[in-house]
Amino acid sequence: MMLLKALRSSGASRSVLLVRFASSVRSAGKFDYDLVVLGGGSAGLACAKEAVEFGARVLCFDFVKPTPAGTKWGVGGTCVNVGCIPKKLMHQASLLGEAVHEAVAYGWNVNDRDIKPDWKKLIKVVQNHIKSVNWVTRVDLRDKNVEYVNSIGSFVDPHTIEYKEKHGEKKQLTAKYVVVAVGGRPRYPPIKGAIEHGITSDDIFSYEKEPGRTLVVGAGYVGLECACFLKGLGYDPTVMVRSIVLRGFDRQMSEFLAAMMTERGITFLNTTIPKEVERNTDGKLLVKYHNTTTNTDGSDVFDTVLWAIGRKGLIEDLNLGAAGVQTHNDKIIADHTEATSVPHIFAVGDIIYGRPELTPVAILSGRLLARRLFAGSTQLMDYTDVATTVFTPLEYSCVGMSEEMAIERLGAENIEVFHGYYKPTEFFIPQKSVRHCYLKAVAEVSGDQKILGLHYIGPVAGEVIQGFAAALKSGLTVKTLLNTVGIHPTTAEEFTRLSITKRSGVDPTPASCCS
């Protein structure tokens, strides 16, 4: 009866309902489950919860191996436990420290001298929030009748999954469909002392010891975000950069971001790679490194070393070979339908080779896959023009093509870049630097000038770009953008004022905010 009720609630026609019901009855006799999901992160949970809405019998496996530093967490995956959520909370904490000084400028009677956060209290409240989300997630799975097993599931054959129960006994079950959504974990460099003495983003949000002087190795968005919230909280981070900051992002915007961080007192060790980490007798960490540009060696002492050199897919325990699933390095190869080399085995989220490693992408792709498998949908995930944000003090958000990508695909003569600096109104009284408040629109040069990419550095960048992302996916043009009345005074309205092109050579610095 539950199955029929779920099928009816899907809104499908009577004939389609009967076909689905008959199919489910047939699979009920052949397999233990309609769907087994390997991984309890954003992608896996979204797919599992969506599938049960259409009457599927679903089981989800999830297990977190402790980090070398001993950190472990509950259900919900990277985003909830050691990613987006705690990162945003730490980002907010660092911004509030800055806001205390701004409050004085605005007339508040606040003593802003020698203020510093209580690191242990901050970690405690962040972890308390995460644990509450873990609990809500478990309750939600129970209420939706998704079976949850805290164990690693691995393939025995294309339809059979093996796992260990808590007391160590091995069990097996079968599934009509299997979705692999195990995600990834941070990498460690293959150097002496890296694992013994270093931590990663898996550890920093529950790290009981104050980080102090911290070496952040890696200049992707994770490394830059960690360095920035540590600086905002009063610590002393240094960023070690192997080649360039924010590889894969727009180069001009990435360099602006690095310059903003330098202006705020964050040190960069450019074109430098770590060689060894050892612990001194006083407990501090001696890091030896090599500069690949000058071909010279150096060393320095830090309290904490945080590795942010990329992530690896967690495929080693899945026994994918037994199922015939093809991989590329540590990721799974999947087609435009998320199907792997085995038609009834799918992959969603960060484990797919060549797809954006972003939580909203994982969630939507998981839901859409469930609808195709159990609700007769034909809608595919659109991986183009996905917006994203780097949560640094001045945030960087973008959607669509970088300037380099547009030039590569269309040719420099076929694109126009509209750009401008701007001055957030709220920055004037506390005299905050506006040097790196900048935005641009990358567009086609002809016709109504379809916009190919939007880029913004400034306050609450994610909030600004989210709405523009929907407009860009709907075919936004420069003509429409400039015919849109802005909300004044906001920083988002600066996109409606973009009239100066790079090609013109005119200075894009505004003379006035209101004319």
Short mmCIF file of C-alpha atoms in Angstrom, two decimals:
data_model
loop_
_atom_site.label_atom_id
_atom_site.label_comp_id
_atom_site.label_asym_id
_atom_site.label_seq_id
_atom_site.Cartn_x
_atom_site.Cartn_y
_atom_site.Cartn_z
CA MET A 1 0.00 0.00 0.00
CA MET A 2 2.87 2.40 0.79
CA LEU A 3 4.30 1.76 -2.66
CA LEU A 4 0.98 2.44 -4.42
CA LYS A 5 0.50 5.61 -2.38
CA ALA A 6 3.97 6.87 -3.27
CA LEU A 7 3.42 6.11 -6.94
CA ARG A 8 0.07 7.93 -6.96
CA SER A 9 1.66 10.98 -5.31
CA SER A 10 4.15 11.22 -8.19
CA GLY A 11 1.41 12.66 -10.40
CA ALA A 12 1.96 10.17 -13.24
CA SER A 13 -0.84 8.76 -15.39
CA ARG A 14 -2.68 5.55 -14.42
CA SER A 15 -0.96 3.50 -17.12
CA VAL A 16 2.49 4.72 -16.11
CA LEU A 17 1.68 3.97 -12.45
CA LEU A 18 0.71 0.41 -13.31
CA VAL A 19 3.90 -0.14 -15.29
CA ARG A 20 6.02 1.16 -12.41
CA PHE A 21 4.14 -0.90 -9.85
CA ALA A 22 4.52 -4.07 -11.93
CA SER A 23 8.23 -3.37 -12.41
CA SER A 24 8.69 -2.85 -8.68
CA VAL A 25 6.86 -6.08 -7.87
CA ARG A 26 9.09 -8.00 -10.31
CA SER A 27 12.28 -6.50 -8.81
CA ALA A 28 10.97 -7.24 -5.30
CA GLY A 29 11.18 -10.94 -6.01
CA LYS A 30 14.59 -10.78 -7.65
CA PHE A 31 16.53 -8.26 -5.53
CA ASP A 32 16.63 -7.33 -1.86
CA TYR A 33 16.46 -3.61 -2.71
CA ASP A 34 15.49 -1.45 -5.66
CA LEU A 35 18.39 0.90 -4.90
CA VAL A 36 21.52 0.69 -2.79
CA VAL A 37 23.50 3.89 -2.30
CA LEU A 38 27.17 3.75 -1.34
CA GLY A 39 27.89 6.97 0.52
CA GLY A 40 25.91 9.12 2.94
CA GLY A 41 26.97 12.56 1.75
CA SER A 42 25.00 15.22 -0.13
CA ALA A 43 24.70 13.28 -3.40
CA GLY A 44 23.90 9.89 -1.90
CA LEU A 45 21.36 11.16 0.61
CA ALA A 46 19.60 13.33 -1.97
CA CYS A 47 19.30 10.37 -4.34
CA ALA A 48 18.14 7.96 -1.61
CA LYS A 49 15.51 10.31 -0.17
CA GLU A 50 14.16 11.18 -3.60
CA ALA A 51 13.94 7.51 -4.62
CA VAL A 52 11.79 6.50 -1.64
CA GLU A 53 9.30 9.22 -2.59
CA PHE A 54 8.49 7.10 -5.65
CA GLY A 55 8.11 3.83 -3.81
CA ALA A 56 11.64 2.45 -4.11
CA ARG A 57 13.09 0.23 -1.39
CA VAL A 58 16.37 1.99 -0.57
CA LEU A 59 19.39 1.24 1.62
CA CYS A 60 22.27 3.63 2.18
CA PHE A 61 25.75 2.60 3.32
CA ASP A 62 27.95 5.22 4.98
CA PHE A 63 31.15 4.95 7.00
CA VAL A 64 33.81 7.52 7.88
CA LYS A 65 37.37 6.34 8.41
CA PRO A 66 39.16 8.51 11.01
CA THR A 67 41.82 10.88 9.70
CA PRO A 68 45.49 10.26 10.65
CA ALA A 69 44.92 12.90 13.35
CA GLY A 70 41.98 10.87 14.67
CA THR A 71 39.11 13.06 13.48
CA LYS A 72 35.81 11.37 12.65
CA TRP A 73 32.23 12.53 12.16
CA GLY A 74 28.63 11.52 11.59
CA VAL A 75 26.32 11.09 8.62
CA GLY A 76 26.00 13.90 6.08
CA GLY A 77 29.27 13.81 4.18
CA THR A 78 31.93 16.45 3.65
CA CYS A 79 29.62 19.45 3.29
CA VAL A 80 27.88 19.08 6.64
CA ASN A 81 30.83 17.88 8.70
CA VAL A 82 34.12 19.18 7.33
CA GLY A 83 33.23 21.37 4.35
CA CYS A 84 30.72 24.03 3.38
CA ILE A 85 28.87 24.37 6.69
CA PRO A 86 31.74 24.64 9.21
CA LYS A 87 33.74 26.66 6.65
CA LYS A 88 30.94 29.23 6.34
CA LEU A 89 30.62 29.44 10.14
CA MET A 90 34.36 30.05 10.54
CA HIS A 91 34.18 32.62 7.73
CA GLN A 92 31.37 34.39 9.57
CA ALA A 93 33.31 34.31 12.83
CA SER A 94 36.29 36.00 11.17
CA LEU A 95 34.07 38.66 9.56
CA LEU A 96 32.52 39.46 12.94
CA GLY A 97 35.97 40.15 14.35
CA GLU A 98 36.48 42.68 11.59
CA ALA A 99 33.01 44.13 12.18
CA VAL A 100 33.88 45.00 15.79
CA HIS A 101 36.41 47.53 14.55
CA GLU A 102 33.94 48.88 12.00
CA ALA A 103 31.33 49.31 14.74
CA VAL A 104 33.63 51.76 16.55
CA ALA A 105 33.90 53.86 13.40
CA TYR A 106 30.10 53.90 13.18
CA GLY A 107 29.79 55.30 16.70
CA TRP A 108 29.33 52.19 18.83
CA ASN A 109 30.97 52.39 22.25
CA VAL A 110 32.90 49.16 21.88
CA ASN A 111 36.41 48.49 23.12
CA ASP A 112 38.05 47.06 20.00
CA ARG A 113 41.54 46.85 21.46
CA ASP A 114 43.20 43.48 22.02
CA ILE A 115 40.09 41.54 21.04
CA LYS A 116 40.59 37.91 20.17
CA PRO A 117 38.34 34.89 19.81
CA ASP A 118 38.09 31.97 22.17
CA TRP A 119 39.18 29.21 19.77
CA LYS A 120 37.93 26.35 21.94
CA LYS A 121 34.53 27.97 22.38
CA LEU A 122 34.28 28.61 18.63
CA ILE A 123 35.15 24.99 17.84
CA LYS A 124 32.62 23.78 20.40
CA VAL A 125 29.69 25.78 19.03
CA VAL A 126 30.56 24.84 15.44
CA GLN A 127 30.71 21.15 16.37
CA ASN A 128 27.47 21.39 18.35
CA HIS A 129 25.74 22.71 15.24
CA ILE A 130 27.21 19.95 13.08
CA LYS A 131 26.07 17.27 15.54
CA SER A 132 22.56 18.71 15.48
CA VAL A 133 22.54 18.42 11.69
CA ASN A 134 23.81 14.83 11.97
CA TRP A 135 20.89 14.02 14.27
CA VAL A 136 18.31 15.70 12.03
CA THR A 137 19.70 13.78 9.06
CA ARG A 138 19.37 10.42 10.82
CA VAL A 139 15.80 11.23 11.87
CA ASP A 140 14.95 12.33 8.33
CA LEU A 141 16.23 9.03 6.90
CA ARG A 142 14.19 7.08 9.43
CA ASP A 143 11.03 9.09 8.74
CA LYS A 144 11.45 8.62 4.98
CA ASN A 145 12.06 4.85 5.40
CA VAL A 146 15.58 4.92 4.00
CA GLU A 147 17.50 2.09 5.64
CA TYR A 148 20.87 3.28 6.92
CA VAL A 149 23.86 1.02 7.59
CA ASN A 150 27.01 2.46 9.17
CA SER A 151 29.45 0.33 7.18
CA ILE A 152 31.45 0.29 3.95
CA GLY A 153 29.66 -1.50 1.14
CA SER A 154 31.79 -3.16 -1.55
CA PHE A 155 30.93 -5.08 -4.72
CA VAL A 156 30.94 -8.86 -4.92
CA ASP A 157 29.43 -8.78 -8.41
CA PRO A 158 27.43 -6.16 -10.37
CA HIS A 159 24.28 -6.65 -8.26
CA THR A 160 25.70 -7.88 -4.93
CA ILE A 161 27.10 -5.73 -2.11
CA GLU A 162 29.05 -7.05 0.86
CA TYR A 163 29.50 -5.29 4.20
CA LYS A 164 30.55 -5.91 7.78
CA GLU A 165 28.23 -5.56 10.72
CA LYS A 166 29.45 -3.93 13.94
CA HIS A 167 30.56 -7.22 15.45
CA GLY A 168 32.54 -8.09 12.31
CA GLU A 169 30.23 -10.58 10.62
CA LYS A 170 30.14 -10.24 6.83
CA LYS A 171 26.78 -9.99 5.11
CA GLN A 172 25.60 -9.63 1.52
CA LEU A 173 22.58 -8.12 -0.18
CA THR A 174 21.43 -7.51 -3.74
CA ALA A 175 20.13 -4.44 -5.54
CA LYS A 176 18.53 -3.69 -8.89
CA TYR A 177 20.40 -0.36 -9.08
CA VAL A 178 23.52 0.82 -7.27
CA VAL A 179 24.56 4.45 -6.93
CA VAL A 180 28.16 5.19 -5.93
CA ALA A 181 28.37 8.48 -4.04
CA VAL A 182 31.37 8.05 -1.76
CA GLY A 183 32.97 11.43 -2.50
CA GLY A 184 36.58 12.14 -1.64
CA ARG A 185 39.06 13.06 1.10
CA PRO A 186 42.07 15.43 1.21
CA ARG A 187 45.40 14.29 -0.17
CA TYR A 188 48.68 14.24 1.72
CA PRO A 189 51.97 14.90 -0.09
CA PRO A 190 54.42 11.96 -0.33
CA ILE A 191 57.04 13.56 1.90
CA LYS A 192 58.52 12.69 5.28
CA GLY A 193 56.40 13.86 8.20
CA ALA A 194 53.36 14.88 6.15
CA ILE A 195 50.90 12.44 7.71
CA GLU A 196 52.46 12.35 11.18
CA HIS A 197 52.63 16.11 11.68
CA GLY A 198 50.12 17.67 9.28
CA ILE A 199 46.36 18.14 9.32
CA THR A 200 43.78 18.87 6.60
CA SER A 201 40.41 20.53 6.26
CA ASP A 202 39.03 17.27 7.71
CA ASP A 203 40.64 18.26 11.03
CA ILE A 204 40.74 22.05 11.32
CA PHE A 205 37.06 22.55 12.22
CA SER A 206 37.36 20.32 15.29
CA TYR A 207 41.00 21.03 16.09
CA GLU A 208 41.22 21.51 19.85
CA LYS A 209 44.61 23.21 19.85
CA GLU A 210 44.86 26.83 18.75
CA PRO A 211 46.42 26.73 15.26
CA GLY A 212 48.83 29.60 15.91
CA ARG A 213 51.31 30.27 13.13
CA THR A 214 49.99 28.06 10.32
CA LEU A 215 51.45 26.98 7.01
CA VAL A 216 48.68 26.30 4.51
CA VAL A 217 50.07 24.23 1.65
CA GLY A 218 47.96 24.67 -1.47
CA ALA A 219 46.33 27.65 -3.15
CA GLY A 220 43.00 26.25 -4.30
CA TYR A 221 39.81 27.60 -2.81
CA VAL A 222 40.06 25.38 0.29
CA GLY A 223 43.56 26.62 1.10
CA LEU A 224 42.73 30.27 0.54
CA GLU A 225 39.52 30.09 2.58
CA CYS A 226 41.29 28.42 5.51
CA ALA A 227 44.13 30.95 5.42
CA CYS A 228 41.66 33.84 5.39
CA PHE A 229 39.48 32.75 8.28
CA LEU A 230 42.59 31.96 10.33
CA LYS A 231 43.91 35.46 9.62
CA GLY A 232 40.55 36.99 10.50
CA LEU A 233 40.57 35.10 13.79
CA GLY A 234 43.92 36.61 14.71
CA TYR A 235 46.36 33.88 13.70
CA ASP A 236 49.31 34.08 11.33
CA PRO A 237 48.87 32.01 8.15
CA THR A 238 51.33 31.56 5.31
CA VAL A 239 50.19 30.11 1.98
CA MET A 240 52.58 27.91 0.02
CA VAL A 241 51.81 28.03 -3.72
CA ARG A 242 53.22 25.41 -6.07
CA SER A 243 52.31 27.25 -9.30
CA ILE A 244 49.28 29.61 -9.38
CA VAL A 245 46.43 30.51 -7.07
CA LEU A 246 42.94 29.23 -7.86
CA ARG A 247 43.81 27.08 -10.85
CA GLY A 248 40.78 26.77 -13.13
CA PHE A 249 39.32 30.14 -12.17
CA ASP A 250 39.56 33.43 -14.08
CA ARG A 251 43.18 34.53 -13.87
CA GLN A 252 42.57 38.26 -13.38
CA MET A 253 40.08 37.64 -10.58
CA SER A 254 42.36 35.09 -8.95
CA GLU A 255 45.26 37.53 -8.93
CA PHE A 256 42.99 40.23 -7.47
CA LEU A 257 42.06 37.82 -4.68
CA ALA A 258 45.70 37.01 -3.91
CA ALA A 259 46.52 40.73 -3.86
CA MET A 260 43.63 41.34 -1.44
CA MET A 261 44.98 38.62 0.86
CA THR A 262 48.49 40.10 0.72
CA GLU A 263 47.09 43.52 1.57
CA ARG A 264 45.52 41.96 4.68
CA GLY A 265 48.87 40.58 5.84
CA ILE A 266 48.83 36.99 4.55
CA THR A 267 52.24 35.82 3.35
CA PHE A 268 52.64 33.80 0.14
CA LEU A 269 55.53 31.47 -0.61
CA ASN A 270 55.22 31.37 -4.40
CA THR A 271 56.52 28.57 -6.67
CA THR A 272 57.46 26.60 -3.58
CA ILE A 273 57.00 22.93 -2.69
CA PRO A 274 57.40 21.24 0.72
CA LYS A 275 60.19 18.70 1.15
CA GLU A 276 59.95 17.53 4.77
CA VAL A 277 58.17 18.20 8.08
CA GLU A 278 59.73 17.37 11.43
CA ARG A 279 58.77 18.16 15.02
CA ASN A 280 61.25 20.13 17.10
CA THR A 281 61.87 19.44 20.78
CA ASP A 282 59.68 22.45 21.70
CA GLY A 283 56.74 20.89 19.83
CA LYS A 284 56.83 23.28 16.88
CA LEU A 285 57.07 22.06 13.28
CA LEU A 286 60.12 22.65 11.11
CA VAL A 287 59.13 22.70 7.44
CA LYS A 288 61.81 22.37 4.79
CA TYR A 289 60.90 23.52 1.28
CA HIS A 290 62.26 24.24 -2.19
CA ASN A 291 61.63 27.23 -4.45
CA THR A 292 61.34 25.95 -8.02
CA THR A 293 61.92 29.39 -9.57
CA THR A 294 65.14 30.31 -7.76
CA ASN A 295 66.16 26.66 -7.26
CA THR A 296 66.92 27.38 -3.61
CA ASP A 297 66.04 25.56 -0.40
CA GLY A 298 64.59 27.14 2.72
CA SER A 299 62.90 26.33 6.00
CA ASP A 300 60.68 27.89 8.61
CA VAL A 301 58.98 26.97 11.88
CA PHE A 302 55.19 26.75 12.33
CA ASP A 303 52.71 25.67 14.97
CA THR A 304 50.42 23.94 12.46
CA VAL A 305 50.77 22.60 8.91
CA LEU A 306 47.53 22.28 6.96
CA TRP A 307 47.56 20.34 3.68
CA ALA A 308 45.17 21.67 1.01
CA ILE A 309 46.68 20.14 -2.13
CA GLY A 310 43.57 18.56 -3.59
CA ARG A 311 41.29 15.59 -2.96
CA LYS A 312 41.18 11.94 -3.96
CA GLY A 313 38.16 9.79 -4.70
CA LEU A 314 37.38 7.04 -2.19
CA ILE A 315 37.26 4.06 -4.51
CA GLU A 316 39.87 1.78 -2.90
CA ASP A 317 37.40 -0.09 -0.67
CA LEU A 318 34.61 -0.52 -3.24
CA ASN A 319 36.07 -3.46 -5.22
CA LEU A 320 34.81 -1.84 -8.41
CA GLY A 321 36.65 -4.38 -10.53
CA ALA A 322 34.28 -7.12 -9.35
CA ALA A 323 31.41 -5.15 -10.85
CA GLY A 324 33.25 -4.11 -14.02
CA VAL A 325 33.09 -0.36 -13.28
CA GLN A 326 35.72 1.62 -15.17
CA THR A 327 37.74 4.31 -13.40
CA HIS A 328 40.21 7.07 -14.23
CA ASN A 329 42.86 7.33 -11.52
CA ASP A 330 40.76 7.60 -8.33
CA LYS A 331 37.51 8.70 -9.96
CA ILE A 332 34.68 6.85 -11.71
CA ILE A 333 33.97 7.39 -15.39
CA ALA A 334 30.30 8.24 -15.98
CA ASP A 335 28.33 9.42 -19.01
CA HIS A 336 25.80 12.27 -19.33
CA THR A 337 23.19 10.16 -17.50
CA GLU A 338 25.58 9.43 -14.57
CA ALA A 339 25.73 5.80 -15.76
CA THR A 340 29.04 4.00 -15.38
CA SER A 341 30.43 1.33 -17.71
CA VAL A 342 27.86 -1.01 -16.07
CA PRO A 343 24.36 0.21 -17.12
CA HIS A 344 22.60 -0.32 -13.77
CA ILE A 345 25.46 1.16 -11.68
CA PHE A 346 25.56 4.95 -11.46
CA ALA A 347 27.82 7.56 -9.86
CA VAL A 348 26.89 10.97 -8.49
CA GLY A 349 28.78 13.76 -6.79
CA ASP A 350 32.51 14.31 -6.38
CA ILE A 351 33.43 10.73 -7.26
CA ILE A 352 32.72 11.31 -10.98
CA TYR A 353 35.73 12.11 -13.11
CA GLY A 354 35.69 15.57 -14.68
CA ARG A 355 32.58 16.98 -12.96
CA PRO A 356 32.33 20.04 -10.66
CA GLU A 357 33.03 19.08 -7.06
CA LEU A 358 30.28 21.18 -5.49
CA THR A 359 27.53 20.25 -3.03
CA PRO A 360 24.59 21.78 -4.97
CA VAL A 361 25.72 19.91 -8.08
CA ALA A 362 25.83 16.65 -6.12
CA ILE A 363 22.37 17.20 -4.61
CA LEU A 364 20.60 18.09 -7.85
CA SER A 365 22.26 15.34 -9.88
CA GLY A 366 21.30 12.79 -7.21
CA ARG A 367 17.67 13.89 -7.19
CA LEU A 368 17.39 13.94 -10.97
CA LEU A 369 18.90 10.46 -11.22
CA ALA A 370 16.34 9.09 -8.74
CA ARG A 371 13.50 10.63 -10.75
CA ARG A 372 14.77 9.04 -13.94
CA LEU A 373 15.13 5.62 -12.31
CA PHE A 374 11.83 5.54 -10.43
CA ALA A 375 9.52 8.27 -11.72
CA GLY A 376 9.86 8.09 -15.50
CA SER A 377 11.62 11.47 -15.78
CA THR A 378 13.95 12.22 -18.68
CA GLN A 379 15.54 15.35 -17.24
CA LEU A 380 19.35 15.25 -17.18
CA MET A 381 21.75 17.19 -15.02
CA ASP A 382 23.09 20.34 -16.70
CA TYR A 383 26.70 20.73 -15.60
CA THR A 384 27.28 23.98 -17.52
CA ASP A 385 27.22 27.48 -16.03
CA VAL A 386 27.38 26.37 -12.40
CA ALA A 387 27.93 29.29 -10.02
CA THR A 388 30.43 29.07 -7.18
CA THR A 389 31.97 31.27 -4.48
CA VAL A 390 35.32 31.48 -2.72
CA PHE A 391 34.61 32.58 0.86
CA THR A 392 37.49 34.95 1.52
CA PRO A 393 37.02 38.34 3.35
CA LEU A 394 36.16 39.93 0.02
CA GLU A 395 34.38 36.97 -1.55
CA TYR A 396 34.88 35.96 -5.17
CA SER A 397 31.88 34.54 -6.97
CA CYS A 398 31.46 33.63 -10.61
CA VAL A 399 29.22 31.86 -13.08
CA GLY A 400 29.90 30.85 -16.67
CA MET A 401 33.11 31.25 -18.62
CA SER A 402 36.33 32.84 -17.45
CA GLU A 403 37.82 35.45 -19.74
CA GLU A 404 40.51 32.95 -20.81
CA MET A 405 37.96 30.26 -21.62
CA ALA A 406 35.87 32.65 -23.70
CA ILE A 407 38.92 33.76 -25.68
CA GLU A 408 39.98 30.15 -26.24
CA ARG A 409 36.54 29.06 -27.47
CA LEU A 410 35.41 32.12 -29.43
CA GLY A 411 38.57 34.08 -30.17
CA ALA A 412 39.58 37.42 -28.62
CA GLU A 413 38.00 39.35 -31.50
CA ASN A 414 34.60 37.82 -30.78
CA ILE A 415 34.26 38.70 -27.12
CA GLU A 416 33.76 41.94 -25.21
CA VAL A 417 34.64 42.36 -21.55
CA PHE A 418 32.68 44.95 -19.59
CA HIS A 419 34.33 45.79 -16.27
CA GLY A 420 34.51 48.23 -13.41
CA TYR A 421 35.71 49.00 -9.93
CA TYR A 422 33.15 50.04 -7.36
CA LYS A 423 32.93 51.40 -3.81
CA PRO A 424 30.55 49.70 -1.36
CA THR A 425 28.73 52.40 0.58
CA GLU A 426 29.29 50.64 3.91
CA PHE A 427 33.06 50.73 3.38
CA PHE A 428 33.37 54.55 3.50
CA ILE A 429 32.95 55.33 7.20
CA PRO A 430 35.36 52.65 8.51
CA GLN A 431 37.64 53.53 5.57
CA LYS A 432 37.96 49.95 4.38
CA SER A 433 40.04 49.32 1.30
CA VAL A 434 38.08 49.27 -1.96
CA ARG A 435 41.15 48.58 -4.07
CA HIS A 436 40.04 45.08 -5.02
CA CYS A 437 36.27 45.59 -5.31
CA TYR A 438 35.90 44.71 -8.97
CA LEU A 439 33.48 42.98 -11.34
CA LYS A 440 33.23 42.10 -15.00
CA ALA A 441 30.93 40.56 -17.57
CA VAL A 442 32.39 38.45 -20.39
CA ALA A 443 30.10 38.70 -23.42
CA GLU A 444 29.82 38.07 -27.13
CA VAL A 445 30.82 41.10 -29.18
CA SER A 446 27.93 40.99 -31.65
CA GLY A 447 24.14 41.39 -31.51
CA ASP A 448 22.56 41.89 -28.10
CA GLN A 449 25.83 40.57 -26.68
CA LYS A 450 24.93 37.35 -24.88
CA ILE A 451 26.74 37.17 -21.55
CA LEU A 452 29.08 34.18 -21.24
CA GLY A 453 30.41 34.77 -17.73
CA LEU A 454 29.97 37.04 -14.72
CA HIS A 455 32.68 37.64 -12.11
CA TYR A 456 32.51 39.62 -8.86
CA ILE A 457 34.84 40.31 -5.94
CA GLY A 458 33.27 42.01 -2.96
CA PRO A 459 30.93 41.65 0.01
CA VAL A 460 28.48 38.69 0.07
CA ALA A 461 29.49 37.64 -3.42
CA GLY A 462 27.57 34.36 -3.28
CA GLU A 463 24.32 36.19 -2.51
CA VAL A 464 24.94 38.55 -5.42
CA ILE A 465 25.82 35.97 -8.07
CA GLN A 466 23.14 33.40 -7.20
CA GLY A 467 20.37 35.45 -8.83
CA PHE A 468 22.50 36.41 -11.80
CA ALA A 469 23.29 32.72 -12.33
CA ALA A 470 19.61 32.03 -13.10
CA ALA A 471 19.57 34.99 -15.48
CA LEU A 472 22.71 33.80 -17.27
CA LYS A 473 21.29 30.30 -17.75
CA SER A 474 18.18 31.95 -19.22
CA GLY A 475 20.19 33.75 -21.91
CA LEU A 476 21.06 37.07 -20.24
CA THR A 477 22.44 39.72 -22.61
CA VAL A 478 24.32 42.95 -22.04
CA LYS A 479 21.32 44.81 -23.51
CA THR A 480 18.99 43.27 -20.90
CA LEU A 481 21.50 43.79 -18.08
CA LEU A 482 21.94 47.49 -18.82
CA ASN A 483 18.17 47.91 -19.19
CA THR A 484 17.66 46.51 -15.67
CA VAL A 485 17.08 49.05 -12.91
CA GLY A 486 19.40 48.42 -9.99
CA ILE A 487 18.53 48.42 -6.29
CA HIS A 488 20.32 51.40 -4.74
CA PRO A 489 22.61 51.48 -2.85
CA THR A 490 23.78 47.89 -3.28
CA THR A 491 26.89 46.32 -4.73
CA ALA A 492 24.78 43.99 -6.90
CA GLU A 493 23.50 46.99 -8.86
CA GLU A 494 27.03 47.56 -10.16
CA PHE A 495 26.34 44.87 -12.77
CA THR A 496 23.57 47.09 -14.19
CA ARG A 497 26.06 49.95 -14.51
CA LEU A 498 28.71 48.09 -16.53
CA SER A 499 29.30 50.25 -19.58
CA ILE A 500 33.10 50.44 -19.92
CA THR A 501 34.88 47.78 -21.96
CA LYS A 502 38.47 46.64 -21.66
CA ARG A 503 38.84 47.17 -25.37
CA SER A 504 38.08 50.91 -24.98
CA GLY A 505 40.98 51.53 -22.62
CA VAL A 506 38.83 53.89 -20.52
CA ASP A 507 39.52 53.97 -16.77
CA PRO A 508 36.83 51.78 -15.10
CA THR A 509 37.10 53.55 -11.72
CA PRO A 510 33.82 55.32 -10.82
CA ALA A 511 33.81 59.04 -10.03
CA SER A 512 30.50 59.00 -8.16
CA CYS A 513 28.16 56.47 -6.61
CA CYS A 514 24.89 58.18 -7.54
CA SER A 515 25.23 59.45 -11.11
#
